[in-house]
């Protein structure tokens, strides 16, 4: 084999290897609001290390209730899903902590649970300081599953200045209805989880209403943010998602809405995420924030 | 610059070029059934020429009414859309001819319009003879827009032995309703187009019913073929697509269904196609028919 | 008290008494088709005995599965409901027998269960011979609950020459879906009930489809018969009823459709029936078949 | 003919005549809030004059936009409709004035248009002083068409202490959407009508939202008032009515909902009213407020 061919081979092998070389950082991100520090997993695309002049768009990817920051990396059947998406789209994927039951909002009850502030100020600030990001709304998108689907739509509806698009998978989009469907024992357990976040629903119905995505449809209409919303037809949350879709159709808010086979499972979310990223990437491209 | 670096540069440039080197053949495909020959556009992925041992999966991509085989290559705002999808997914994309108003069915009225036979026998056979394809249902998927969305669901529902998945974009899925929404002058024009295909609707209502995808939902249920169906909320066909979705939910037929912003336009279809190909590719992968 | 006043009082009391004097006959109606005789309860309005020159319109009122001809008289909380409706609208209300599980169709399996023939020929003929009826479609309406709702829509869809309007309360309008929602033990029990009527559903899916009201929507569209359909939102059959409503909206078949609080109970049907009779009476009036 | 028979005949004739002897008063009802006096039409049932010990329940029946207090008596094809319903149900039917475009609310813009105060205080008070009524919520029901359907649901949602049930026919239940569907010229005209009532929608979107029945569904849920809502499938307001129905189903608010053939016409309302009165009468009966 000639020296030329050897070189060519090496170079091809290298580039093939590089194609799946996404790196994952685990980053400590302190919260002044909550007086504690949480970790985040940051998936950097393979090109990030080489393409040193480029600023990369960031996808904030939120986990569900009873979950943690590492879920999206550990619980999908395909453990390379995020690596591949980061590489294919040249996207930084940040998986921040949302705690087991914060719903990504600022609790009026407990200073311990101020995740709206954490996500929209502290995490973004830390990420933009640590990495070469497109450090404005044009390069920032947010998505999540279940409680994280709520989080993505809730935070983007209230902070359209921070994100340019948002996605919800199997979102728990109505805190009221979601609680109402339970057997007594389960309801009591759920009430215990809500107590330190929003207090008792009976005593504070307006808190549960005002923090539900379903009541933000006029806000979402005014924002005009590109939205992608999906849910499995066998998911217990399908009725809530259908209701949000209808209300967004009714008030003429542009959005993508998908129903597909599946339930509230990681198989479903592994299937759903690539469609969400394809959608979000289109917005980043139009914004000129994508790394080609 | 050293000779090594020059070589490296050349090799990188080459691979970059190769990444967008999809080739388009225009192929004549004769029809014995119709005693004439139509052309098809065949998009071959860049890897096809090099990867000579691989058999490639094929996407049959159908055009709409008043259209022709070259539409998908000529009418999308982004003229490289099919090239890119072929390359990204290592997929042969075949754009067969469906004539201005055939609805991809075998006319009981005219021997001139036998497109079900043409598509399911003559075109497939020619493609499988001409190219290194996965020459069975496991490597064959079908999709289309408008009349072509009808075609994809209609042909796959009736020939589940030939295709492993199907997709409809803005499909004209109910020949009856689609005709009923018209002003008198338009209705007369439409009737003239139907006359040589299905005859008069008044005289042959059962023909219009039996050739409508909407009446094939039990067949689709039995087939269990993966399906992806989408429509724009501003499309005149949205009610028909919603109706099909509801009927498939009602009879528990697994399918992906999406509503998104947009109307009956090439901007919409350019947006929709990548989601459809992402979906179809997942099926090909599970079948072991995808070229990695 | 003067003689005049006494007389006036007597006359007022008499007329008050007469106002609730509906008579109930129990009539034996033989079936040549089934070689046996069933009973029917016939409610005659108070005016029937006096108004000897008038021909009265007839409401055929069908019972549900696991029920019998006397249900509508015995099971509503208000035992005078039918008497009152008969009197208020000058209507003969016939409650024919439909057996525990006939679905008012002609079984292709068993000569013992030929209720379509019984209802549409033998019962009508006997009633028209026995009473002063409007002996044609203009004076004949049909309604029922659950299996009887199916019966009313099924028989009127197939015999628009016999009835001028039909009503379904909580109708079991899709034999397929209705069977599919069951736990295994219940499904086995249901299958045993269907066996002598339609055979096994697995072996004869088309029988279950063809005998379902849901598949008759095009027929119903062509008939143009006034229809009233209702269901309680807590009824297990609500999804089927919603599906029929949507399909009738979709294919532009005029019909009244109501959802109201309630489940599959006699309280619900007692509430529903007066609305159905009000509707049916309007049709009879327009037909000139009502007794004023 | 004997004297007895003559007497009997006379008495029967009298009672027959009495059965259709509903009396209509035109009553001036001053408004202190608006510093002017409007008329109302009051239909008294035939029995009212004779049954001097009974207190009668009252139906407040509201007219639509561009209408007036006498519409329900003058515009239904059957000019005796209200008379008959008043007699059949022993109901006082009050038709108050709502002006051409008041929407039965208290304008924050103009002291001239304070119809919520007028309807809920001044009209009720005058009626209860003038007639033998059941002078509390148990004997008071409210219904209306179009703008009046809005009025009935709006006033009863905000004053559940005053009414025990409410009904809407073809209700304009979302002031926002109702305005949005217009061609430019029509929209300008509509804006001129709204200006003295709610001001400009662009400047005061929250006023249009807060005065829309569609935003009161949680209030309606808490009230638990029996509600009956209907709309014709060919009515331009059908989508709004469907939306309200879905939201009431979604938040588990008991209500009757009907779709039937028809558009925004007096033929439709003549058909609809008897069902509404049948519904409202059931509530009055349960309350012990009906005159038997």
PDB file of C-alpha atoms in Angstrom, chain A residues 3-4 7-8 11-12 15 84 89 228 233-234 242 245 249 254-261 271 274-276 278-280 282 285, chain B residues 3-4 7-8 11-12 14-15 84 89 228 233 242 245 249 254-261 271 274-276 278-280 282 285:
ATOM      1  CA  UNK A   3       2.107   6.017   1.584  1.00  0.00           C
ATOM      2  CA  UNK A   4      -0.680   8.077   0.044  1.00  0.00           C
ATOM      3  CA  UNK A   7      -2.601   8.394   4.772  1.00  0.00           C
ATOM      4  CA  UNK A   8      -5.974   8.530   3.111  1.00  0.00           C
ATOM      5  CA  UNK A  11      -7.683  10.266   7.563  1.00  0.00           C
ATOM      6  CA  UNK A  12     -10.932   8.493   6.733  1.00  0.00           C
ATOM      7  CA  UNK A  15     -13.004  11.321  10.511  1.00  0.00           C
ATOM      8  CA  UNK A  84     -25.523  11.141  18.137  1.00  0.00           C
ATOM      9  CA  UNK A  89     -26.851  18.671  14.550  1.00  0.00           C
ATOM     10  CA  UNK A 228     -43.544  21.158  19.177  1.00  0.00           C
ATOM     11  CA  UNK A 233     -51.926   7.628  22.558  1.00  0.00           C
ATOM     12  CA  UNK A 234     -51.569   5.132  25.412  1.00  0.00           C
ATOM     13  CA  UNK A 242     -55.154  16.856  23.259  1.00  0.00           C
ATOM     14  CA  UNK A 245     -53.602  21.151  21.160  1.00  0.00           C
ATOM     15  CA  UNK A 249     -55.777  25.454  17.382  1.00  0.00           C
ATOM     16  CA  UNK A 254     -48.849  28.036  15.482  1.00  0.00           C
ATOM     17  CA  UNK A 255     -47.484  24.740  16.826  1.00  0.00           C
ATOM     18  CA  UNK A 256     -46.549  21.235  15.755  1.00  0.00           C
ATOM     19  CA  UNK A 257     -48.614  18.547  17.448  1.00  0.00           C
ATOM     20  CA  UNK A 258     -48.047  14.811  17.146  1.00  0.00           C
ATOM     21  CA  UNK A 259     -49.770  11.730  18.504  1.00  0.00           C
ATOM     22  CA  UNK A 260     -48.015   8.423  18.051  1.00  0.00           C
ATOM     23  CA  UNK A 261     -48.117   4.884  19.430  1.00  0.00           C
ATOM     24  CA  UNK A 271     -38.475   7.716  19.597  1.00  0.00           C
ATOM     25  CA  UNK A 274     -35.105  12.997  17.259  1.00  0.00           C
ATOM     26  CA  UNK A 275     -38.283  14.588  15.851  1.00  0.00           C
ATOM     27  CA  UNK A 276     -38.122  17.314  18.477  1.00  0.00           C
ATOM     28  CA  UNK A 278     -35.187  18.069  13.957  1.00  0.00           C
ATOM     29  CA  UNK A 279     -37.864  20.674  14.652  1.00  0.00           C
ATOM     30  CA  UNK A 280     -35.731  22.788  16.971  1.00  0.00           C
ATOM     31  CA  UNK A 282     -34.957  24.144  11.808  1.00  0.00           C
ATOM     32  CA  UNK A 285     -31.102  27.354  11.163  1.00  0.00           C
TER      33      UNK A 285
ATOM     34  CA  UNK B   3       2.780  17.605   1.375  1.00  0.00           C
ATOM     35  CA  UNK B   4       0.986  15.840   4.237  1.00  0.00           C
ATOM     36  CA  UNK B   7      -3.101  15.741   1.157  1.00  0.00           C
ATOM     37  CA  UNK B   8      -5.145  15.961   4.318  1.00  0.00           C
ATOM     38  CA  UNK B  11      -9.053  14.396   1.449  1.00  0.00           C
ATOM     39  CA  UNK B  12     -11.268  16.511   3.698  1.00  0.00           C
ATOM     40  CA  UNK B  14     -13.212  15.377  -1.147  1.00  0.00           C
ATOM     41  CA  UNK B  15     -15.187  13.857   1.693  1.00  0.00           C
ATOM     42  CA  UNK B  84     -29.538  15.605   1.212  1.00  0.00           C
ATOM     43  CA  UNK B  89     -30.080   8.236   5.282  1.00  0.00           C
ATOM     44  CA  UNK B 228     -47.101   8.503   9.366  1.00  0.00           C
ATOM     45  CA  UNK B 233     -53.920  23.285   9.924  1.00  0.00           C
ATOM     46  CA  UNK B 242     -58.432  14.678  11.231  1.00  0.00           C
ATOM     47  CA  UNK B 245     -56.717  10.137  12.480  1.00  0.00           C
ATOM     48  CA  UNK B 249     -57.413   6.068  17.012  1.00  0.00           C
ATOM     49  CA  UNK B 254     -50.919   2.392  15.431  1.00  0.00           C
ATOM     50  CA  UNK B 255     -49.890   5.464  13.477  1.00  0.00           C
ATOM     51  CA  UNK B 256     -48.060   8.759  13.820  1.00  0.00           C
ATOM     52  CA  UNK B 257     -50.238  11.797  13.223  1.00  0.00           C
ATOM     53  CA  UNK B 258     -49.047  15.385  13.065  1.00  0.00           C
ATOM     54  CA  UNK B 259     -50.730  18.739  12.595  1.00  0.00           C
ATOM     55  CA  UNK B 260     -48.496  21.718  12.021  1.00  0.00           C
ATOM     56  CA  UNK B 261     -48.726  25.285  10.726  1.00  0.00           C
ATOM     57  CA  UNK B 271     -40.906  21.032   6.044  1.00  0.00           C
ATOM     58  CA  UNK B 274     -37.669  15.204   6.656  1.00  0.00           C
ATOM     59  CA  UNK B 275     -39.967  14.055   9.487  1.00  0.00           C
ATOM     60  CA  UNK B 276     -41.498  11.443   7.205  1.00  0.00           C
ATOM     61  CA  UNK B 278     -36.910  10.081   9.779  1.00  0.00           C
ATOM     62  CA  UNK B 279     -39.940   7.939  10.564  1.00  0.00           C
ATOM     63  CA  UNK B 280     -39.530   5.610   7.590  1.00  0.00           C
ATOM     64  CA  UNK B 282     -36.581   3.941  11.810  1.00  0.00           C
ATOM     65  CA  UNK B 285     -33.437   0.173  10.635  1.00  0.00           C
TER      66      UNK B 285
END
